[in-house]
């Protein structure tokens, strides 16, 4: 019998740091709720839905970047880290939201984007106007090109979104001059983290938001800020900067990033309450992720392993074991992720499978969409959710996951906005399919209730909603005891009441190899059946299941939480 635990936390949840058990709800602000009727979500929209979030039973919200931004990468191109995007509201509204969330018992995390800014950030505009080797240029990564006239990029790095990772600028004398690095879109220049001013500015940014009461930060591209000395070429047939590179790349997971996080930990610790930070570090294997979670660094890192796991028991089992073992060594809990704004939704992913070795950001990288079966995908996504919520540690839920929202497949090409689409020369539709505004009401008025403006049509939302979006709406699911929304609500309620859930040990239960089964303290067990219908153990009490049970039989693609008999 294997006992797996990600850490040795205090046995009682009340004594543990809040984030070790927390269920955090990710709000993609542009698509959550639109209070001012312009077809884009906003701060007041979030505030108006706090009762919904409270009823769902989550512990915290993470709000994707809400700063002024030209929105080339929908906020991940920040023009000013110390204010709110005018389309989304004002700083005063943001402060109000933080306070009101706290009054509702909900903690607030904001997104920090330290790897790159927008090209419209004043620092970058100053750098463009300044001369090579100037202090203004030194805040970013400018280099002379190679070749006789500097016509070739400084190295062979390719951007995550496609194309070269370098852009050449025109100097003050009108001649083509230096190149700057952008690991993402051309409009997202990478900061130079060797520069002391950059470090100090980000320390000030953290303090600015901590002073406004945020409970922590989600750190974008946390593994990317430091680049290998000398910016060496990538030695691999494909120099593309996939977020999860198949092997080490000179721009990911360099040792120097850890020094930054040790400084940030001191800042977090200088505030009252358990302020935390969660790293978006697409790093592999799990032992490398663990380095970000050392006690004097970041508290927490997303565990993205679910995102590349096909719907099969053996890979899930291996992934869970590997993750928990790696984290146990440093006493950190795992934080599971089933969905986010960068990947194909679990309803589609678990049905279509993955194309081996490829990241999971776009439908093109999954099996044949013609084979997609919504009913089967939904069953699996629901079962996957109960699996995730029963595992040791915390969990992140992405808006719409609680509605079993599928990927939107019918966004017309001319409406696609993800920079991947253009930069891949229209071969990769990108991530818009998982970012379509939420359906709150069954009727199409106000873009299915997404907008307070009743006259707003579904195709007028910033990303057009599918004609059948209302089927998945909150309104449709509200009173249906079998809806996915009510499954999440019940599961979160049980999770809160069960002392054995959240952080702490788990034990595998010996069973058929097409089933994953494990026990948690308090005679709690979770069974997930990937194969033929199976008999559940005798003398159990069902707490919740992801689909109907057939007497004592657990059907295919179904998960159940049970209380086992104590004898
Ligand atoms: C990761 C974010 O999740 C993604 O949406 C963004 O495009 C990149 N980082 C670049 O900031």
PDB file of N, CA and C in Angstrom, residues 17-19 107 215 265 268-276:
ATOM      1  N   UNK A  17      -1.739  26.978   6.311  1.00  0.00           N
ATOM      2  CA  UNK A  17      -1.807  28.203   5.523  1.00  0.00           C
ATOM      3  C   UNK A  17      -2.919  28.020   4.501  1.00  0.00           C
ATOM      4  N   UNK A  18      -3.729  29.079   4.268  1.00  0.00           N
ATOM      5  CA  UNK A  18      -4.970  28.941   3.514  1.00  0.00           C
ATOM      6  C   UNK A  18      -4.781  28.341   2.130  1.00  0.00           C
ATOM      7  N   UNK A  19      -3.692  28.724   1.465  1.00  0.00           N
ATOM      8  CA  UNK A  19      -3.532  28.324   0.071  1.00  0.00           C
ATOM      9  C   UNK A  19      -3.162  26.853  -0.093  1.00  0.00           C
ATOM     10  N   UNK A 107     -10.708  35.342  -1.155  1.00  0.00           N
ATOM     11  CA  UNK A 107      -9.411  36.020  -1.292  1.00  0.00           C
ATOM     12  C   UNK A 107      -9.185  36.391  -2.760  1.00  0.00           C
ATOM     13  N   UNK A 215      -4.297  39.206  -1.851  1.00  0.00           N
ATOM     14  CA  UNK A 215      -3.775  38.112  -1.036  1.00  0.00           C
ATOM     15  C   UNK A 215      -2.602  37.420  -1.711  1.00  0.00           C
ATOM     16  N   UNK A 265       9.769  36.738  -1.978  1.00  0.00           N
ATOM     17  CA  UNK A 265       9.269  36.090  -0.749  1.00  0.00           C
ATOM     18  C   UNK A 265       9.418  37.043   0.442  1.00  0.00           C
ATOM     19  N   UNK A 268       6.620  39.531   0.283  1.00  0.00           N
ATOM     20  CA  UNK A 268       5.337  38.927   0.700  1.00  0.00           C
ATOM     21  C   UNK A 268       5.303  38.760   2.215  1.00  0.00           C
ATOM     22  N   UNK A 269       6.419  38.307   2.763  1.00  0.00           N
ATOM     23  CA  UNK A 269       6.460  38.055   4.209  1.00  0.00           C
ATOM     24  C   UNK A 269       6.416  39.328   5.033  1.00  0.00           C
ATOM     25  N   UNK A 270       6.705  40.467   4.394  1.00  0.00           N
ATOM     26  CA  UNK A 270       6.705  41.712   5.160  1.00  0.00           C
ATOM     27  C   UNK A 270       5.285  42.244   5.361  1.00  0.00           C
ATOM     28  N   UNK A 271       4.286  41.544   4.782  1.00  0.00           N
ATOM     29  CA  UNK A 271       2.880  41.961   4.945  1.00  0.00           C
ATOM     30  C   UNK A 271       2.165  41.001   5.890  1.00  0.00           C
ATOM     31  N   UNK A 272       1.155  41.494   6.606  1.00  0.00           N
ATOM     32  CA  UNK A 272       0.400  40.578   7.476  1.00  0.00           C
ATOM     33  C   UNK A 272      -0.463  39.626   6.657  1.00  0.00           C
ATOM     34  N   UNK A 273      -0.867  38.525   7.279  1.00  0.00           N
ATOM     35  CA  UNK A 273      -1.689  37.541   6.549  1.00  0.00           C
ATOM     36  C   UNK A 273      -0.757  36.668   5.735  1.00  0.00           C
ATOM     37  N   UNK A 274      -1.280  35.573   5.224  1.00  0.00           N
ATOM     38  CA  UNK A 274      -0.426  34.651   4.462  1.00  0.00           C
ATOM     39  C   UNK A 274      -0.465  35.032   3.000  1.00  0.00           C
ATOM     40  N   UNK A 275       0.277  36.058   2.621  1.00  0.00           N
ATOM     41  CA  UNK A 275       0.282  36.464   1.208  1.00  0.00           C
ATOM     42  C   UNK A 275       1.088  35.424   0.428  1.00  0.00           C
ATOM     43  N   UNK A 276       0.640  35.133  -0.757  1.00  0.00           N
ATOM     44  CA  UNK A 276       1.283  34.049  -1.507  1.00  0.00           C
ATOM     45  C   UNK A 276       1.496  34.424  -2.958  1.00  0.00           C
TER      46      UNK A 276
END
